[in-house]
Short mmCIF file of C-alpha atoms and ligand atoms in Angstrom, two decimals:
data_model
loop_
_atom_site.label_atom_id
_atom_site.label_comp_id
_atom_site.label_asym_id
_atom_site.label_seq_id
_atom_site.Cartn_x
_atom_site.Cartn_y
_atom_site.Cartn_z
CA MET A 1 -5.88 18.99 5.33
CA GLU A 2 -5.36 15.00 5.21
CA GLN A 3 -2.05 13.91 6.24
CA ARG A 4 -0.17 11.08 5.25
CA ILE A 5 0.24 8.43 7.56
CA ASP A 6 4.13 7.75 7.72
CA PRO A 7 4.30 5.35 10.64
CA TRP A 8 8.41 5.10 10.20
CA SER A 9 7.83 8.81 10.33
CA SER A 10 8.81 8.09 14.85
CA THR A 11 11.84 7.31 15.88
CA GLN A 12 12.11 3.62 15.67
CA TYR A 13 11.56 5.25 11.97
CA ALA A 14 14.94 6.71 12.41
CA ASP A 15 16.46 3.87 13.92
CA TYR A 16 14.83 1.28 11.47
CA GLN A 17 16.29 3.98 8.94
CA ARG A 18 19.93 3.15 10.36
CA LEU A 19 19.40 -0.64 10.70
CA ARG A 20 18.59 -0.47 7.06
CA GLU A 21 22.54 1.69 5.83
CA GLN A 22 24.28 0.50 8.67
CA PHE A 23 24.03 -3.66 7.29
CA GLY A 24 22.77 -3.13 3.34
CA ILE A 25 19.35 -4.05 3.78
CA ASP A 26 16.64 -2.96 1.40
CA GLU A 27 13.42 -0.86 1.31
CA PHE A 28 10.98 -3.24 0.84
CA THR A 29 7.90 -2.08 -1.20
CA ALA A 30 4.71 -3.99 -1.83
CA GLU A 31 4.90 -2.11 -5.55
CA GLY A 32 3.69 -4.87 -8.02
CA LEU A 33 2.46 -7.43 -5.61
CA PRO A 34 -1.33 -8.89 -6.03
CA SER A 35 -3.50 -8.05 -2.76
CA PRO A 36 -0.24 -7.30 -0.38
CA PRO A 37 -1.96 -7.40 2.96
CA THR A 38 -1.71 -4.69 5.26
CA ILE A 39 1.71 -5.11 7.21
CA PHE A 40 3.64 -5.13 3.70
CA THR A 41 1.76 -1.66 2.12
CA ASN A 42 1.96 0.37 5.99
CA GLY A 43 5.96 -0.07 7.40
CA VAL A 44 5.81 -3.04 9.15
CA LEU A 45 7.96 -4.42 6.78
CA PHE A 46 10.21 -2.02 6.38
CA GLY A 47 13.32 -4.89 4.94
CA HIS A 48 14.27 -7.22 2.80
CA ARG A 49 18.16 -8.86 1.10
CA GLY A 50 17.28 -10.06 -2.74
CA PHE A 51 13.18 -9.66 -2.45
CA GLY A 52 13.69 -8.69 -6.16
CA SER A 53 13.99 -12.55 -7.23
CA ILE A 54 10.68 -14.33 -5.59
CA SER A 55 8.95 -11.40 -6.99
CA ARG A 56 10.00 -12.45 -10.02
CA ALA A 57 8.71 -15.69 -9.37
CA MET A 58 5.92 -14.28 -8.29
CA LYS A 59 5.34 -12.42 -11.61
CA GLU A 60 6.08 -15.00 -13.71
CA GLY A 61 3.84 -17.78 -12.69
CA ARG A 62 6.88 -19.80 -11.50
CA PRO A 63 7.65 -21.95 -8.30
CA PHE A 64 9.31 -20.34 -4.97
CA CYS A 65 8.81 -21.28 -1.10
CA VAL A 66 9.23 -19.58 2.16
CA LEU A 67 10.99 -20.80 4.62
CA THR A 68 10.92 -19.81 8.42
CA GLY A 69 11.38 -21.23 12.04
CA LEU A 70 10.00 -20.82 15.15
CA ALA A 71 12.65 -21.21 18.43
CA PRO A 72 9.75 -22.11 21.24
CA SER A 73 10.96 -20.38 23.84
CA GLY A 74 7.41 -19.17 25.88
CA ARG A 75 3.06 -18.73 24.39
CA MET A 76 3.02 -17.18 21.00
CA HIS A 77 2.55 -13.36 21.58
CA PHE A 78 0.93 -10.94 18.94
CA GLY A 79 5.37 -9.44 18.15
CA HIS A 80 4.99 -13.03 16.64
CA LYS A 81 2.27 -12.83 14.24
CA MET A 82 3.67 -10.70 11.60
CA VAL A 83 5.43 -13.82 10.38
CA ILE A 84 2.76 -15.82 10.41
CA ASP A 85 0.58 -13.39 8.19
CA GLU A 86 3.69 -13.59 5.57
CA VAL A 87 3.45 -16.64 5.35
CA LEU A 88 -0.07 -17.15 4.96
CA TYR A 89 -0.22 -14.31 2.25
CA TYR A 90 2.56 -16.03 0.37
CA GLN A 91 0.82 -19.88 0.60
CA LYS A 92 -2.48 -17.60 -1.43
CA LEU A 93 -0.13 -17.49 -4.10
CA GLY A 94 0.53 -20.54 -4.41
CA ALA A 95 4.14 -21.12 -1.97
CA ASP A 96 5.93 -24.90 -0.91
CA ILE A 97 5.89 -23.36 2.49
CA PHE A 98 8.43 -25.23 5.19
CA ILE A 99 8.42 -24.04 8.53
CA ALA A 100 11.34 -25.08 10.94
CA VAL A 101 11.18 -26.22 14.92
CA ALA A 102 14.47 -24.93 15.97
CA ASP A 103 14.60 -27.06 18.24
CA ILE A 104 18.36 -27.50 18.43
CA GLU A 105 18.11 -24.22 18.69
CA ALA A 106 15.77 -23.80 21.67
CA ARG A 107 18.20 -26.99 23.65
CA SER A 108 21.28 -25.31 22.54
CA VAL A 109 20.40 -21.91 24.03
CA ARG A 110 17.83 -21.77 26.26
CA GLY A 111 18.13 -25.77 27.10
CA LEU A 112 14.10 -26.93 26.93
CA SER A 113 15.02 -30.76 26.25
CA LEU A 114 13.66 -31.70 22.97
CA GLU A 115 10.53 -33.00 24.39
CA ALA A 116 9.81 -29.41 25.69
CA CYS A 117 9.79 -28.07 22.13
CA ARG A 118 7.80 -30.50 20.61
CA ARG A 119 5.26 -30.01 23.09
CA LEU A 120 5.66 -26.00 22.21
CA ALA A 121 5.99 -26.46 19.23
CA ILE A 122 2.51 -28.02 18.51
CA ASP A 123 0.86 -27.06 21.45
CA GLU A 124 0.99 -23.44 21.49
CA TYR A 125 2.02 -22.60 18.20
CA LEU A 126 1.04 -24.60 15.29
CA LEU A 127 -2.65 -24.67 16.63
CA ASN A 128 -2.06 -20.82 16.51
CA TYR A 129 -0.88 -20.45 13.00
CA ILE A 130 -3.39 -22.95 12.21
CA ALA A 131 -5.77 -20.93 13.60
CA MET A 132 -5.48 -18.29 11.83
CA GLY A 133 -5.07 -19.95 8.78
CA LEU A 134 -2.39 -21.72 7.85
CA LYS A 135 -3.55 -25.08 5.35
CA GLN A 136 -1.75 -28.13 4.99
CA GLU A 137 -1.64 -28.48 1.84
CA LYS A 138 1.87 -27.73 0.39
CA CYS A 139 3.02 -27.05 3.87
CA GLN A 140 5.03 -28.92 6.27
CA VAL A 141 6.62 -27.92 9.72
CA TYR A 142 9.63 -29.73 10.92
CA PHE A 143 12.32 -30.29 13.75
CA GLN A 144 15.66 -29.44 13.12
CA SER A 145 16.65 -32.43 15.52
CA LYS A 146 14.68 -34.21 13.60
CA ARG A 147 16.20 -33.72 10.19
CA ASN A 148 19.40 -34.72 8.19
CA SER A 149 19.34 -32.98 5.58
CA VAL A 150 19.73 -29.83 7.95
CA LYS A 151 21.95 -31.13 10.12
CA ASP A 152 24.02 -32.14 7.32
CA LEU A 153 24.41 -28.96 5.51
CA ALA A 154 25.48 -27.87 8.98
CA LEU A 155 28.44 -29.80 8.27
CA LEU A 156 29.07 -29.74 5.26
CA LEU A 157 29.03 -26.19 4.78
CA SER A 158 30.72 -24.56 7.46
CA THR A 159 33.72 -25.58 5.71
CA LYS A 160 33.72 -21.71 4.55
CA THR A 161 33.05 -19.65 7.50
CA ASN A 162 35.39 -19.64 10.69
CA LEU A 163 35.73 -18.94 13.98
CA SER A 164 36.84 -15.41 13.12
CA GLU A 165 33.96 -14.62 11.69
CA MET A 166 31.17 -16.27 13.59
CA LYS A 167 32.35 -14.07 16.26
CA ALA A 168 32.56 -11.26 14.00
CA ILE A 169 29.13 -11.58 13.66
CA TYR A 170 27.58 -13.01 16.51
CA GLY A 171 29.86 -12.15 19.64
CA PHE A 172 31.22 -15.86 20.64
CA GLU A 173 33.41 -16.08 23.76
CA ASP A 174 35.90 -18.55 23.52
CA SER A 175 33.56 -19.50 26.83
CA THR A 176 30.24 -19.96 24.40
CA ASN A 177 28.63 -23.45 24.23
CA MET A 178 29.17 -24.88 20.94
CA GLY A 179 26.34 -26.24 20.43
CA HIS A 180 24.76 -22.43 20.62
CA ILE A 181 28.39 -21.95 17.84
CA LEU A 182 26.68 -24.27 16.03
CA THR A 183 22.74 -23.09 15.86
CA PRO A 184 23.40 -20.04 13.06
CA LEU A 185 25.29 -23.14 10.96
CA VAL A 186 21.93 -25.30 11.80
CA GLN A 187 20.00 -21.99 10.50
CA VAL A 188 21.62 -21.56 7.62
CA GLY A 189 20.68 -25.80 7.32
CA ASP A 190 17.35 -25.73 7.23
CA ILE A 191 16.86 -22.61 4.94
CA LEU A 192 19.13 -23.96 2.03
CA HIS A 193 17.89 -27.87 3.39
CA VAL A 194 14.46 -26.87 1.08
CA GLN A 195 16.42 -26.81 -1.68
CA LEU A 196 18.18 -29.98 -2.26
CA GLU A 197 17.58 -32.40 -5.00
CA GLU A 198 14.75 -34.36 -2.14
CA TYR A 199 13.25 -30.77 -2.24
CA GLY A 200 12.44 -30.22 -5.16
CA GLY A 201 15.83 -28.36 -6.19
CA PRO A 202 17.33 -25.20 -6.74
CA LYS A 203 14.07 -22.00 -6.17
CA PRO A 204 13.29 -18.55 -4.89
CA THR A 205 13.52 -19.18 -1.09
CA ILE A 206 11.81 -16.15 0.78
CA VAL A 207 12.22 -16.15 4.61
CA PRO A 208 10.24 -13.91 6.46
CA VAL A 209 11.72 -13.17 10.12
CA GLY A 210 11.99 -10.45 12.31
CA VAL A 211 14.99 -7.76 11.51
CA ASP A 212 16.55 -9.65 14.17
CA GLN A 213 17.21 -12.51 12.56
CA ASP A 214 19.80 -11.02 9.72
CA PRO A 215 23.09 -12.22 10.81
CA HIS A 216 21.88 -15.08 9.84
CA ILE A 217 20.46 -14.88 6.70
CA ARG A 218 23.74 -12.98 5.17
CA LEU A 219 25.81 -15.92 6.53
CA THR A 220 23.61 -18.15 4.78
CA ARG A 221 23.55 -15.87 1.89
CA LYS A 222 27.46 -15.77 2.08
CA LEU A 223 27.59 -19.55 2.41
CA ALA A 224 25.55 -20.28 -0.60
CA ALA A 225 27.21 -18.36 -2.62
CA SER A 226 30.94 -20.06 -1.85
CA HIS A 227 29.22 -23.09 -2.50
CA ARG A 228 28.03 -22.37 -6.36
CA LEU A 229 30.75 -23.93 -8.81
CA LEU A 230 30.15 -21.72 -10.85
CA ASN A 231 28.59 -17.49 -10.84
CA ALA A 232 26.71 -14.77 -13.23
CA GLN A 233 28.42 -11.20 -12.12
CA VAL A 234 28.86 -7.83 -13.35
CA THR A 235 32.28 -7.07 -13.10
CA ASN A 236 33.93 -4.10 -12.25
CA ASP A 237 34.38 -2.53 -15.54
CA GLY A 238 30.60 -3.62 -15.82
CA LYS A 239 31.18 -6.70 -18.44
CA VAL A 240 28.92 -9.28 -17.86
CA GLY A 241 30.26 -12.86 -16.96
CA VAL A 242 29.91 -16.04 -15.78
CA PHE A 243 33.57 -17.42 -13.12
CA VAL A 244 34.47 -20.71 -11.95
CA LYS A 245 34.51 -20.28 -8.62
CA GLY A 246 37.03 -23.90 -7.61
CA ASP A 247 39.94 -25.28 -9.59
CA GLU A 248 38.24 -27.85 -11.28
CA ASP A 249 37.18 -29.02 -14.26
CA VAL A 250 37.33 -24.74 -15.67
CA GLU A 251 37.77 -25.29 -19.13
CA ALA A 252 34.35 -28.35 -18.92
CA LEU A 253 32.30 -25.88 -17.52
CA LEU A 254 32.98 -23.03 -18.68
CA ASP A 255 32.58 -24.45 -22.36
CA GLU A 256 29.21 -25.97 -20.36
CA ALA A 257 28.28 -22.77 -19.22
CA GLU A 258 28.33 -20.71 -23.29
CA GLU A 259 26.11 -24.27 -24.11
CA ALA A 260 24.03 -23.26 -22.21
CA ILE A 261 23.28 -19.29 -22.36
CA ARG A 262 23.15 -19.47 -26.01
CA GLY A 263 20.29 -20.49 -25.03
CA LEU A 264 18.80 -17.26 -23.70
CA GLY A 265 19.63 -16.24 -27.40
CA LEU A 266 22.97 -14.32 -26.42
CA LYS A 267 26.10 -14.98 -29.16
CA ASP A 268 29.30 -13.16 -28.53
CA PHE A 269 31.83 -14.83 -25.74
CA LYS A 270 35.07 -14.81 -25.21
CA LYS A 271 36.04 -17.44 -22.56
CA ILE A 272 38.90 -16.42 -20.76
CA PRO A 273 40.16 -19.96 -18.68
CA SER A 274 42.76 -18.43 -17.47
CA TYR A 275 40.92 -15.90 -15.81
CA LYS A 276 38.50 -18.72 -14.94
CA ALA A 277 36.11 -16.30 -16.58
CA LEU A 278 33.73 -16.31 -19.79
CA TYR A 279 32.54 -12.68 -20.67
CA ILE A 280 29.29 -12.41 -22.48
CA ASN A 281 29.64 -9.13 -24.73
CA ASP A 282 26.08 -8.77 -25.99
CA ALA A 283 24.41 -9.63 -21.85
CA SER A 284 22.66 -6.70 -20.86
CA HIS A 285 23.33 -6.07 -16.58
CA ASP A 286 19.72 -6.52 -16.14
CA MET A 287 20.57 -9.99 -17.84
CA VAL A 288 23.05 -11.16 -15.15
CA PRO A 289 19.54 -13.24 -13.00
CA MET A 290 18.48 -14.76 -15.82
CA ILE A 291 22.02 -15.86 -16.67
CA ASP A 292 22.60 -17.35 -12.85
CA GLU A 293 18.91 -19.84 -13.55
CA THR A 294 20.53 -20.61 -16.48
CA LEU A 295 23.64 -22.24 -15.11
CA VAL A 296 22.16 -23.99 -12.76
CA PRO A 297 21.72 -27.28 -14.14
CA VAL A 298 24.95 -27.17 -15.65
CA GLU A 299 25.86 -26.84 -11.95
CA LEU A 300 23.09 -29.21 -10.73
CA ALA A 301 25.29 -31.92 -13.91
CA ARG A 302 28.28 -31.73 -11.86
CA GLY A 303 27.22 -32.22 -8.81
CA GLY A 304 27.39 -28.75 -7.24
CA TYR A 305 24.57 -27.08 -5.29
CA ALA A 306 23.64 -24.68 -7.59
CA PHE A 307 22.15 -22.63 -4.66
CA TYR A 308 19.36 -19.48 -5.59
CA PRO A 309 20.89 -16.19 -3.08
CA PRO A 310 17.49 -17.01 -0.57
CA SER A 311 15.62 -13.37 -0.15
CA SER A 312 14.73 -12.50 3.34
CA SER A 313 12.03 -9.83 4.67
CA TYR A 314 11.81 -8.20 7.95
CA HIS A 315 9.12 -6.57 10.23
CA ARG A 316 9.23 -4.09 12.89
CA PHE A 317 9.41 -5.40 16.47
CA ILE A 318 6.22 -4.51 17.84
CA THR A 319 5.98 -2.01 21.30
CA GLY A 320 5.26 -4.08 24.22
CA LEU A 321 1.93 -3.07 26.02
CA ASP A 322 4.28 -0.97 28.52
CA GLY A 323 6.55 0.59 26.46
CA GLY A 324 9.13 -1.58 26.09
CA LYS A 325 9.56 -4.91 23.99
CA MET A 326 7.22 -7.47 23.78
CA SER A 327 8.09 -10.40 25.54
CA SER A 328 6.26 -13.61 26.26
CA SER A 329 8.86 -13.88 29.80
CA ASN A 330 6.11 -10.22 31.07
CA PRO A 331 3.35 -11.10 30.76
CA ASP A 332 1.82 -8.10 31.15
CA ASN A 333 3.42 -6.13 28.38
CA CYS A 334 1.86 -8.61 25.81
CA ILE A 335 -1.35 -10.27 24.65
CA PHE A 336 -0.80 -14.12 23.91
CA LEU A 337 -3.57 -15.96 20.71
CA THR A 338 -4.37 -17.93 24.05
CA ASP A 339 -5.71 -15.34 26.42
CA THR A 340 -9.14 -14.64 26.63
CA PRO A 341 -10.50 -11.55 25.68
CA GLU A 342 -11.27 -10.46 29.24
CA GLU A 343 -8.20 -10.81 29.40
CA ALA A 344 -6.49 -9.13 26.97
CA ALA A 345 -8.93 -6.14 27.43
CA LYS A 346 -7.60 -5.49 30.76
CA LYS A 347 -3.94 -5.49 30.11
CA LEU A 348 -5.31 -2.98 26.80
CA LYS A 349 -6.45 -0.48 29.20
CA ARG A 350 -4.31 -0.83 31.31
CA ALA A 351 -1.70 -0.37 28.33
CA LYS A 352 1.26 3.02 27.99
CA THR A 353 -0.41 5.61 25.09
CA GLY A 354 0.72 8.70 23.49
CA GLY A 355 -1.60 10.58 25.26
CA ARG A 356 -0.87 13.32 26.84
CA GLN A 357 -0.88 14.29 30.78
CA THR A 358 -5.03 16.08 30.93
CA VAL A 359 -7.82 16.17 28.44
CA GLU A 360 -7.57 20.05 27.64
CA GLU A 361 -3.77 19.48 26.68
CA GLN A 362 -4.40 16.54 23.99
CA ARG A 363 -7.39 18.26 22.78
CA GLU A 364 -4.41 21.78 22.71
CA GLN A 365 -1.64 19.67 20.98
CA GLY A 366 -3.00 15.97 19.65
CA GLY A 367 -1.37 13.14 20.87
CA VAL A 368 1.87 11.06 19.53
CA PRO A 369 1.00 7.89 17.52
CA SER A 370 4.49 7.67 16.90
CA ASN A 371 4.74 6.64 20.68
CA CYS A 372 2.31 4.76 21.43
CA SER A 373 1.34 1.14 21.92
CA ILE A 374 -2.21 0.72 21.34
CA TYR A 375 -1.64 2.40 18.37
CA GLU A 376 1.00 -0.41 16.91
CA MET A 377 -1.31 -2.80 17.81
CA LEU A 378 -4.41 -1.47 15.67
CA LEU A 379 -1.79 -0.36 13.00
CA TYR A 380 -0.08 -4.07 13.18
CA HIS A 381 -3.06 -6.23 13.62
CA LEU A 382 -6.13 -4.91 14.37
CA ALA A 383 -7.28 -1.98 12.08
CA SER A 384 -7.29 -1.13 8.37
CA ASP A 385 -5.41 0.74 6.19
CA LYS A 386 -9.00 3.65 6.28
CA GLU A 387 -9.00 3.40 9.95
CA ILE A 388 -5.43 3.83 11.03
CA GLU A 389 -5.55 6.77 8.40
CA GLU A 390 -8.31 8.22 9.95
CA VAL A 391 -7.39 7.28 13.91
CA HIS A 392 -3.75 9.30 13.23
CA SER A 393 -5.08 12.13 12.08
CA SER A 394 -7.60 12.50 14.56
CA CYS A 395 -5.49 11.41 16.57
CA THR A 396 -2.22 14.41 15.87
CA ALA A 397 -5.19 16.62 15.61
CA GLY A 398 -6.55 16.56 19.17
CA GLN A 399 -9.93 15.26 18.07
CA ARG A 400 -9.29 11.97 19.38
CA LEU A 401 -8.52 10.35 23.43
CA CYS A 402 -7.22 7.53 23.99
CA GLY A 403 -9.87 5.74 25.42
CA GLN A 404 -11.90 5.70 21.73
CA CYS A 405 -8.90 4.08 20.68
CA LYS A 406 -8.54 1.19 23.86
CA SER A 407 -12.46 1.09 22.92
CA MET A 408 -11.78 -0.56 19.48
CA ALA A 409 -8.69 -1.75 19.84
CA VAL A 410 -10.70 -4.17 22.72
CA GLU A 411 -13.66 -4.96 20.53
CA LYS A 412 -11.16 -5.48 17.45
CA MET A 413 -9.11 -8.17 19.71
CA ASN A 414 -11.99 -9.41 21.68
CA ILE A 415 -12.99 -10.98 17.88
CA LEU A 416 -10.02 -11.47 16.85
CA LEU A 417 -9.57 -14.08 19.76
CA THR A 418 -13.04 -15.20 20.04
CA GLU A 419 -12.44 -16.77 17.16
CA LEU A 420 -8.50 -17.40 16.82
CA ALA A 421 -10.00 -19.97 20.05
CA GLU A 422 -12.48 -21.22 18.48
CA LYS A 423 -10.43 -22.73 15.37
CA ARG A 424 -7.90 -23.48 17.11
CA GLU A 425 -10.49 -26.58 19.17
CA ALA A 426 -10.68 -27.69 15.02
CA ALA A 427 -7.41 -27.42 14.23
CA LYS A 428 -6.94 -30.05 17.24
CA GLU A 429 -8.30 -32.99 14.54
CA VAL A 430 -5.47 -32.16 11.95
CA VAL A 431 -2.40 -30.44 12.96
CA ASP A 432 -0.68 -33.58 13.62
CA ASP A 433 -0.90 -33.85 9.68
CA TYR A 434 1.31 -31.33 9.40
CA VAL A 435 4.12 -32.08 11.04
CA VAL A 436 7.03 -34.03 8.88
CA ILE A 437 9.60 -36.24 9.68
CA PRO A 438 11.47 -36.52 8.44
N1 LIG B 501 16.68 -18.48 15.18
C1 LIG B 501 15.16 -18.40 14.47
C2 LIG B 501 14.02 -18.05 16.04
O1 LIG B 501 15.40 -17.21 17.49
C3 LIG B 501 14.77 -19.51 14.77
C4 LIG B 501 15.14 -20.45 13.53
C5 LIG B 501 15.54 -21.06 13.69
C6 LIG B 501 14.85 -19.99 11.65
N2 LIG B 501 15.29 -21.86 12.67
C7 LIG B 501 15.29 -20.95 11.27
C8 LIG B 501 13.95 -18.72 11.38
C9 LIG B 501 15.63 -20.44 9.82
C10 LIG B 501 13.91 -18.04 9.76
C11 LIG B 501 14.41 -19.79 9.37
O2 LIG B 501 13.35 -17.52 15.83
FE1 LIG B 502 -2.76 6.35 21.10
FE2 LIG B 502 -5.17 6.62 20.43
FE3 LIG B 502 -4.00 8.19 22.15
FE4 LIG B 502 -3.40 8.65 20.14
S1 LIG B 502 -5.36 9.21 20.96
S2 LIG B 502 -1.92 8.42 21.86
S3 LIG B 502 -3.88 6.70 18.98
S4 LIG B 502 -4.67 5.50 22.05
#
């Protein structure tokens, strides 16, 4: 009788799967993670790039950090909340947290003033983050416009991309303003600056975002790799090798790499300076990440960046209450974290569901949770795995009417919003301590 819940089997599932296939995004699984929150296991987190280096760091108790950002626009709504749920989980596991306020981006793309960004970021977003549970320890919120290392990296790393690549990725036109064209590079600066020496040096970094940010992640991973002095990789014919990227100090770099890799207990090397290559015959493919990490000190000593490729995790977008995209420019289709329980209840009661025209039809055919904004609100934010399973199976079996789900959502939302409002008051006392300038 028991039905398996597969939130991916809806039409949206097909879309997200296609996204993964089309862009080479890997499927996310929470397997092996310590007590993952519901969005990690119920399909809301659906994809990633390079998450393996984060789960390895977690398992081995090595440091890793989280970098995410917000481009302040309107008020914070429930479509913005998933990223922070992720951040809170990583913070509990001991990660360093960096939150970029993308004020340069909001100014260039949306025409907001830096001061308006600052106010929105603090009064609207940060207060809610703290109310949700963001701790100040090992956490910093900064502004793009104030942090020189971010802007420096944007300019310095930009030499490894060009206008035609930027146009291909982003669809920029000749008339696009230069500020807008620069924003992806500033975001590259955000993501990679945490690996500079002044922020603790190279380390695994996870960037939790909505999948709309994937182009930035691809660009960042490319620029990080193209600024490495040395790379460990598996060659086309299956060998493990270390390769020098540039033309400077090739022999010395290969020698230093060999010495470092000997420290791993590997012995069988073949160096071919004319190929800028050091082959490691006794290394297996799964040792490549470890070898790559061993090269970090070698590269730093020679003035390289030695960036780890940043990892990303992608969440699905929550559907708005009218069935469209949840957006703060359409206040009736989204619930804001600062809504009163009464305002939220009113919106939830009007929300579009996957219910049938009549009670009889619903009893006969069951509802369609995969096309139901109330179901999504429960799945993303309000219900436990067990509850959602019960809702799903009783809905599709025709044993449930939408009114029941709406009452459930209203009740749970009431508790959540009341608690957030209380905690926001307390957060006002400490909010300034989270902001680090520059
Ligand atoms: N571009 C992001 C947005 O529109 C904001 C952002 C800026 C960001 N820098 C970032 C997100 C770094 C993740 C990582 O929401
Ligand atoms: Fe959605 Fe619940 Fe109605 Fe099913 S019964 S369509 S899950 S509101």
